[in-house]
XYZ file of C-alpha atoms in Angstrom:
533
model
C -37.926 9.316 -4.217
C -36.831 8.094 -0.807
C -34.280 5.564 -2.075
C -32.398 8.228 -3.959
C -31.390 9.630 -0.548
C -28.334 8.273 1.302
C -30.364 8.671 4.528
C -32.944 6.145 3.347
C -33.309 2.939 5.417
C -31.675 -0.200 4.083
C -33.959 -2.615 2.266
C -33.877 -6.196 3.519
C -33.538 -8.602 0.529
C -33.382 -11.603 2.781
C -37.112 -11.543 3.428
C -38.994 -13.459 0.712
C -41.894 -11.006 0.588
C -39.491 -8.106 0.151
C -37.850 -9.797 -2.804
C -41.259 -10.446 -4.408
C -42.197 -6.789 -3.958
C -38.895 -5.692 -5.469
C -39.552 -7.834 -8.571
C -43.013 -6.379 -8.890
C -41.543 -2.910 -8.886
C -38.980 -3.846 -11.557
C -41.712 -5.461 -13.726
C -44.004 -2.423 -13.524
C -44.540 -0.667 -16.814
C -44.167 2.763 -15.122
C -40.611 4.065 -15.610
C -40.815 5.813 -12.224
C -41.845 2.639 -10.412
C -39.249 0.363 -12.156
C -36.687 3.044 -11.566
C -37.558 3.011 -7.869
C -36.905 -0.735 -7.810
C -33.487 -0.218 -9.355
C -32.720 2.585 -6.905
C -33.537 0.288 -3.952
C -30.879 -2.145 -5.210
C -28.243 0.547 -5.671
C -28.904 1.881 -2.207
C -29.239 -1.348 -0.237
C -27.249 -4.140 -1.857
C -23.971 -4.204 0.101
C -22.930 -7.844 0.679
C -21.963 -10.810 -1.559
C -24.909 -12.776 -0.125
C -27.353 -10.030 -1.147
C -25.765 -9.911 -4.636
C -26.178 -13.702 -4.991
C -29.760 -13.622 -3.811
C -30.645 -10.866 -6.305
C -28.984 -12.808 -9.132
C -30.683 -16.117 -8.231
C -34.016 -14.345 -8.025
C -33.646 -13.204 -11.668
C -33.211 -9.550 -10.909
C -30.324 -9.132 -13.341
C -32.400 -10.450 -16.204
C -35.079 -7.817 -15.527
C -32.480 -5.069 -15.143
C -30.874 -5.942 -18.453
C -34.254 -5.714 -20.165
C -34.629 -2.205 -18.815
C -31.432 -1.155 -20.688
C -33.697 -0.752 -23.774
C -36.189 1.417 -21.909
C -36.414 5.073 -21.120
C -33.441 7.230 -19.973
C -34.534 6.900 -16.294
C -34.837 3.117 -16.564
C -31.532 2.801 -18.487
C -29.490 4.797 -16.011
C -31.116 3.206 -12.920
C -30.523 -0.247 -14.419
C -26.846 0.389 -15.161
C -26.231 1.648 -11.652
C -27.960 -1.415 -10.133
C -26.119 -3.871 -12.360
C -22.798 -2.346 -11.297
C -23.911 -2.729 -7.616
C -24.727 -6.409 -8.040
C -21.424 -7.106 -9.802
C -19.104 -5.134 -7.494
C -16.251 -7.258 -6.116
C -18.217 -10.416 -6.886
C -16.422 -12.576 -9.525
C -18.903 -15.421 -8.950
C -21.915 -13.374 -10.024
C -19.918 -11.816 -12.913
C -18.873 -15.215 -14.266
C -22.474 -16.480 -14.150
C -23.671 -13.373 -15.944
C -20.914 -12.887 -18.607
C -21.512 -16.144 -20.460
C -22.297 -17.118 -24.078
C -25.978 -16.376 -23.547
C -25.440 -12.866 -22.302
C -23.155 -11.576 -25.020
C -25.863 -9.265 -26.337
C -26.276 -7.635 -22.925
C -22.541 -6.981 -22.581
C -22.496 -5.615 -26.086
C -25.406 -3.308 -25.194
C -23.518 -1.951 -22.181
C -20.423 -1.364 -24.330
C -22.544 0.492 -26.859
C -23.972 2.686 -24.081
C -20.406 3.981 -23.475
C -21.026 6.003 -26.629
C -24.497 7.211 -25.674
C -25.351 10.893 -26.279
C -26.175 11.425 -22.577
C -23.112 11.984 -20.383
C -24.528 10.346 -17.308
C -25.449 7.169 -19.275
C -21.871 7.047 -20.678
C -20.453 7.380 -17.150
C -22.772 4.656 -15.679
C -22.027 2.273 -18.587
C -18.315 2.798 -18.102
C -18.627 2.149 -14.379
C -20.531 -1.038 -15.077
C -17.773 -2.313 -17.408
C -15.060 -1.284 -14.891
C -16.826 -3.205 -12.129
C -16.954 -6.292 -14.374
C -13.282 -6.024 -15.294
C -12.117 -5.319 -11.700
C -14.106 -8.309 -10.356
C -12.963 -10.666 -13.134
C -9.893 -9.385 -15.053
C -10.231 -12.225 -17.619
C -13.203 -10.314 -19.176
C -13.021 -7.224 -21.376
C -9.420 -7.850 -22.444
C -9.890 -6.269 -25.874
C -7.521 -3.301 -26.239
C -10.122 -1.409 -28.244
C -12.688 -1.640 -25.470
C -10.113 -0.592 -22.822
C -8.951 2.330 -24.930
C -12.550 3.369 -25.512
C -13.231 3.361 -21.787
C -10.180 5.518 -21.074
C -10.999 8.021 -23.790
C -14.652 8.221 -22.706
C -13.805 8.962 -19.094
C -11.229 11.594 -20.056
C -13.775 13.255 -22.311
C -16.401 13.206 -19.506
C -14.083 15.384 -17.444
C -15.270 18.214 -19.691
C -18.805 17.920 -18.345
C -19.452 20.902 -16.064
C -21.739 19.058 -13.672
C -21.720 16.048 -11.427
C -20.749 13.695 -14.183
C -17.465 15.658 -14.675
C -16.884 15.619 -10.930
C -17.197 11.823 -10.765
C -15.470 10.885 -14.074
C -11.960 11.085 -12.565
C -12.910 8.689 -9.757
C -14.179 6.185 -12.339
C -10.918 6.712 -14.302
C -8.881 5.945 -11.125
C -10.899 2.799 -10.518
C -10.122 1.687 -14.090
C -6.348 2.148 -13.965
C -5.466 1.691 -10.270
C -2.695 -0.904 -9.832
C -2.962 -1.885 -13.535
C 0.196 -1.050 -15.380
C -1.341 -2.025 -18.832
C -4.172 0.437 -18.291
C -1.842 3.153 -17.152
C 0.278 2.679 -20.221
C -2.783 2.949 -22.467
C -3.855 6.088 -20.644
C -0.406 7.604 -21.098
C -0.469 6.744 -24.780
C -3.698 8.808 -25.224
C -2.147 11.790 -23.378
C -3.924 11.064 -20.119
C -1.376 13.036 -18.034
C -1.625 16.102 -20.274
C -5.465 16.014 -20.241
C -5.616 15.766 -16.446
C -3.080 18.567 -16.113
C -5.126 20.781 -18.470
C -8.122 20.432 -16.108
C -5.957 21.229 -13.085
C -4.840 24.416 -14.747
C -8.332 25.767 -15.031
C -8.356 26.787 -11.368
C -11.423 27.371 -9.057
C -12.295 23.716 -9.423
C -14.961 22.205 -7.216
C -13.243 20.346 -4.331
C -14.732 17.049 -5.401
C -13.419 17.488 -8.950
C -10.028 18.748 -7.752
C -9.648 15.701 -5.459
C -10.589 13.277 -8.220
C -8.094 14.684 -10.758
C -5.281 14.587 -8.165
C -6.091 10.963 -7.346
C -6.223 10.087 -11.039
C -2.778 11.580 -11.489
C -1.545 9.657 -8.451
C -2.797 6.437 -9.943
C -1.245 7.180 -13.364
C 2.177 7.810 -11.746
C 2.007 4.907 -9.321
C 3.974 2.516 -11.566
C 5.198 4.174 -14.722
C 8.233 6.339 -14.875
C 7.121 7.905 -18.141
C 4.031 9.313 -16.412
C 6.100 10.739 -13.519
C 8.591 12.341 -15.974
C 5.693 13.871 -17.896
C 4.220 15.279 -14.729
C 7.582 16.895 -13.841
C 8.100 18.298 -17.332
C 4.657 19.852 -17.282
C 5.433 21.289 -13.824
C 2.407 19.629 -12.405
C 4.231 19.560 -9.065
C 3.681 23.312 -8.620
C -0.129 22.846 -8.665
C 0.110 19.771 -6.405
C 2.206 21.619 -3.834
C -0.338 24.485 -3.839
C -3.088 21.944 -3.203
C -1.394 20.885 0.047
C -2.787 24.079 1.571
C -6.352 23.726 0.189
C -9.295 24.278 2.473
C -10.666 20.758 1.781
C -9.013 17.982 3.689
C -9.925 15.542 0.894
C -7.983 17.730 -1.605
C -5.003 18.018 0.736
C -4.955 14.256 1.214
C -5.189 13.640 -2.578
C -2.355 16.108 -3.171
C -0.172 14.092 -0.743
C -0.989 10.891 -2.544
C -0.146 12.503 -5.918
C 3.160 13.791 -4.531
C 3.921 10.308 -3.148
C 3.386 8.659 -6.537
C 5.405 11.201 -8.494
C 8.266 11.001 -5.954
C 8.648 7.247 -6.588
C 10.955 8.276 -9.448
C 14.410 7.172 -8.382
C 15.947 9.196 -11.185
C 14.323 12.463 -9.969
C 14.867 11.611 -6.249
C 18.566 11.245 -6.966
C 18.534 14.559 -8.866
C 17.104 16.305 -5.786
C 13.852 17.259 -7.523
C 11.821 16.930 -4.305
C 14.388 18.063 -1.781
C 13.460 21.739 -1.428
C 11.684 23.790 1.204
C 8.839 24.549 -1.180
C 7.723 20.937 -0.828
C 9.072 20.053 2.623
C 7.578 22.952 4.603
C 3.901 22.335 3.616
C 4.347 18.588 4.110
C 5.734 19.053 7.646
C 2.790 21.363 8.428
C 0.353 18.617 7.369
C 1.828 16.265 10.006
C -0.089 18.442 12.439
C -3.252 18.517 10.399
C -6.648 18.123 12.060
C -7.586 15.282 9.628
C -6.112 11.848 10.388
C -6.460 10.926 6.689
C -4.312 13.953 5.717
C -1.669 13.045 8.322
C -1.477 9.486 6.971
C -1.229 10.695 3.370
C 1.425 13.287 4.300
C 3.446 10.591 6.113
C 3.269 8.438 2.957
C 4.640 11.295 0.808
C 7.403 12.085 3.345
C 8.398 8.446 3.478
C 9.252 8.544 -0.196
C 10.923 11.924 -0.254
C 13.281 11.377 2.736
C 14.749 8.233 1.203
C 17.316 10.357 -0.609
C 17.385 13.430 1.613
C 21.262 13.262 1.810
C 22.198 16.918 2.234
C 18.738 18.032 3.236
C 18.085 15.943 6.324
C 19.263 18.775 8.578
C 16.651 21.023 6.992
C 13.902 18.519 7.711
C 15.090 18.265 11.322
C 15.355 22.103 11.670
C 11.790 22.469 10.410
C 10.635 20.200 13.264
C 9.986 17.220 11.026
C 11.614 14.651 13.298
C 9.878 15.983 16.439
C 6.505 15.621 14.724
C 7.292 12.129 13.358
C 8.278 10.971 16.870
C 5.183 12.550 18.344
C 3.044 10.693 15.755
C 4.823 7.389 16.499
C 3.132 7.702 19.947
C -0.334 8.138 18.458
C -3.280 6.049 19.653
C -4.007 5.413 15.989
C -2.016 2.370 14.817
C -2.105 3.524 11.183
C -0.438 6.809 12.124
C 2.105 4.991 14.315
C 2.927 2.680 11.456
C 3.361 5.397 8.855
C 5.399 7.630 11.217
C 7.805 4.755 11.771
C 8.042 4.126 8.019
C 9.094 7.746 7.530
C 11.626 7.586 10.347
C 12.974 4.303 9.009
C 13.593 5.901 5.592
C 14.991 9.095 7.095
C 17.587 7.187 9.056
C 18.620 4.946 6.137
C 22.309 5.464 5.448
C 22.176 8.758 7.423
C 25.344 10.388 8.693
C 26.374 9.885 12.320
C 25.246 13.363 13.377
C 21.830 12.894 11.862
C 21.365 9.519 13.479
C 22.342 11.024 16.790
C 19.754 13.793 16.544
C 17.024 11.391 15.519
C 17.870 8.909 18.268
C 17.849 11.713 20.886
C 14.251 12.475 19.876
C 13.191 8.835 19.707
C 14.946 7.567 22.887
C 15.748 3.895 23.601
C 12.678 3.410 25.785
C 10.288 4.545 23.086
C 11.906 2.303 20.485
C 11.753 -0.683 22.849
C 8.074 0.097 23.463
C 7.318 0.274 19.742
C 9.114 -3.025 19.090
C 6.623 -4.550 21.506
C 3.604 -2.620 20.127
C 0.234 -4.545 20.086
C 0.130 -4.247 16.271
C 2.396 -6.654 14.413
C 2.803 -4.237 11.484
C 4.099 -1.584 13.930
C 6.503 -4.074 15.485
C 7.849 -4.878 12.008
C 8.487 -1.191 11.132
C 10.039 -0.463 14.548
C 12.518 -3.310 13.993
C 13.180 -2.094 10.441
C 13.960 1.359 11.842
C 16.412 -0.155 14.404
C 17.966 -2.223 11.605
C 18.755 1.020 9.721
C 19.884 2.721 12.956
C 22.514 0.170 13.801
C 23.699 -0.318 10.202
C 27.068 1.190 9.482
C 30.028 1.998 11.705
C 30.547 0.622 15.191
C 29.295 3.759 16.960
C 25.904 3.138 15.230
C 25.784 -0.320 16.836
C 26.104 1.320 20.311
C 22.601 2.770 20.093
C 21.070 -0.671 20.725
C 22.880 -0.896 24.080
C 21.544 2.451 25.391
C 19.623 2.428 28.664
C 21.028 -0.947 29.761
C 20.314 -2.574 26.392
C 16.488 -2.330 26.526
C 16.279 -2.191 22.721
C 18.348 -5.377 22.313
C 16.252 -7.118 24.974
C 13.117 -6.107 23.153
C 14.434 -7.417 19.839
C 15.398 -10.759 21.429
C 12.033 -11.069 23.143
C 10.126 -10.471 19.866
C 12.241 -13.042 18.080
C 11.362 -15.685 20.656
C 7.625 -14.989 20.644
C 6.834 -13.628 17.153
C 4.772 -15.694 14.768
C 4.923 -13.385 11.732
C 7.862 -13.988 9.373
C 8.271 -10.289 8.527
C 8.934 -9.498 12.192
C 11.413 -12.308 12.508
C 13.253 -11.223 9.318
C 13.684 -7.634 10.520
C 14.719 -8.782 13.971
C 17.349 -11.114 12.552
C 18.763 -8.373 10.373
C 18.999 -6.138 13.461
C 21.083 -8.853 15.242
C 23.075 -9.484 12.066
C 24.003 -5.777 11.888
C 24.883 -5.710 15.609
C 27.116 -8.795 15.033
C 29.313 -6.704 12.792
C 30.439 -4.711 15.828
C 32.965 -5.270 18.612
C 33.511 -8.482 20.547
C 31.080 -7.435 23.301
C 28.403 -6.693 20.609
C 28.859 -10.149 19.068
C 28.661 -11.861 22.462
C 25.451 -9.996 23.221
C 23.995 -11.312 19.979
C 25.070 -14.864 20.869
C 23.243 -14.605 24.167
C 19.975 -13.600 22.400
C 20.198 -16.180 19.622
C 20.980 -19.152 21.854
C 18.449 -18.292 24.559
C 15.445 -20.550 24.403
C 12.013 -19.167 24.883
C 9.885 -20.610 27.706
C 8.375 -24.018 26.787
C 10.437 -24.116 23.552
C 12.641 -27.073 22.665
C 15.008 -25.086 20.423
C 16.639 -21.672 20.192
C 15.253 -19.112 17.739
C 18.329 -19.339 15.483
C 17.656 -23.078 14.873
C 14.056 -22.340 14.228
C 14.916 -19.669 11.650
C 17.477 -21.832 9.875
C 14.686 -24.437 9.416
C 12.103 -21.880 8.260
C 10.140 -22.344 5.106
C 10.695 -18.675 4.304
C 13.925 -18.263 2.303
C 14.205 -14.616 3.410
C 14.346 -15.688 7.021
C 16.840 -18.447 6.338
C 19.065 -15.884 4.507
C 18.898 -13.442 7.447
C 19.743 -16.154 9.923
C 22.789 -17.327 7.922
C 24.000 -13.725 7.638
C 23.958 -13.446 11.414
C 26.034 -16.647 11.734
C 28.499 -15.348 9.146
C 29.009 -12.052 11.046
C 29.451 -13.866 14.367
C 32.150 -16.189 12.981
C 34.104 -13.686 10.912
C 37.727 -14.987 10.881
C 39.200 -11.499 11.600
C 37.439 -11.379 15.038
C 39.514 -12.779 17.937
C 36.548 -14.402 19.642
C 35.088 -16.133 16.570
C 36.664 -19.509 17.335
C 35.016 -19.644 20.747
C 31.634 -18.550 19.323
C 31.949 -21.229 16.643
C 32.326 -23.888 19.357
C 29.212 -22.546 21.107
C 27.270 -22.612 17.833
C 28.484 -26.122 17.175
C 27.450 -27.343 20.635
C 24.018 -25.671 20.132
C 23.446 -27.559 16.849
C 23.700 -24.519 14.665
C 26.711 -25.624 12.614
C 25.157 -28.952 11.728
C 22.009 -27.155 10.544
C 24.011 -24.815 8.399
C 25.884 -27.718 6.903
C 22.606 -29.374 5.966
C 21.618 -26.270 4.049
C 24.438 -26.555 1.516
C 21.978 -27.490 -1.233
C 19.217 -25.069 -0.140
C 16.708 -24.433 -2.988
C 17.217 -20.634 -2.570
C 20.405 -19.506 -4.392
C 20.968 -16.646 -1.987
C 20.866 -18.981 1.005
C 23.115 -21.510 -0.741
C 25.822 -18.866 -1.452
C 25.758 -17.617 2.155
C 25.931 -21.173 3.562
C 28.964 -22.036 1.419
C 30.703 -18.859 2.554
C 29.919 -19.757 6.162
C 31.199 -23.325 5.801
C 34.422 -21.991 4.336
C 34.686 -19.652 7.248
C 34.143 -22.429 9.735
C 36.944 -24.580 8.229
C 39.438 -21.767 8.689
C 39.144 -22.453 12.479
C 38.712 -26.179 12.887
C 37.818 -28.816 10.267
C 36.458 -31.074 12.958
C 33.619 -28.692 13.666
C 32.237 -28.958 10.125
């Protein structure tokens, strides 16, 4: 039938005569004709408006009546019901009421059907209901039944087995309670057993890797189990698979497993067996693989300590810098995340090598990138770069201070709090440096943007975002440190600019972190001149 093909034209439900024709198909006694009507819905219903129109037209009532029909009608109906429910809590809430309890019970019963495809489609239908409206299907027994059913369906040698792992991922993704239930029924072990079989169809291989990635995304017990089973060996081998989807899924799995702080600290991921294939993937022909590889690298390099030089020697930094210049904003963003983590608490020599590849002009350009998320990550990278000893602070003054100027400019024009927070922490770190560094920060903070009545530091101290207020007070603290010879003069300037009075008014700030910093600052101010406070 034409509507079983992905190439089929989209059916327009908005035309009244089309809706009437669809209902006539669903009401037809022929299982092939009613199945065609259901297939049209699965193929063409894509928007929330179409879902609502189908519900209001009574389509769901007819589809639920087909659940008691033939195998063709049952499966087509389940697929269509899931399509109408998908990401639409309004339709789900209208459907899952006291009058439709029998229908929901019928779908739950079909999870135990003797036909594998029916069990899969019934599971998908329940997953869609729960994902759209988490308040439904809270019974632990039903959730456990769904998990066990999908893990059992992995044994199916055909398409059902290929798709079962994707349904499993949809069920547990971002849901710690579901991941815990899956772990309790040996979900990691069962997925690993399928991986061990070898010669898997690429679709099945990809799905199992993604399922493992979701299981390990939040729970340390799942990550530890993966490592004890040596799942990592199979995942690393998959990084070189012919299928780009499998390579991408392997990177995602590696990223989830490497979230384990315990095993990162133990150096479990810091070996060339893992690093070399990941670095190669940075030059992959698939953008999706590059992004996934960058995500895995971002986690692993956080605790590279003694291995950073290996990553640099293998050309990792060169490739990251090259990707930070990509026309694709997602790649730029993820490359900067990896560089930011690589440079975190790095030794002086490592920072120098990374900065030589990056250059001040490129960093300044990235700080002013058209994409706000890229701006934020570029500032976070600079924040880590200038954190530490005084010679680290010097990087921001390279090439006539173009990085510092870019930071100041963004602070005066940015409208996104995350950008302002990172920018303020950059200046706060620079303010820990020498007198010339502190004075340069003063110039940036007290400079008013064009057509603005106040300086950015006043604006940030008044912000509704406690994180931004905290960052602003930190900068003031570092500028007025009593051990610095020029602090008294800077305090006078801050007083004249209205900064001191604003800090004083924050003594009872609702945020404890801000309150503590403010009280420290006020104590610091009084060590110079009580009249200024």
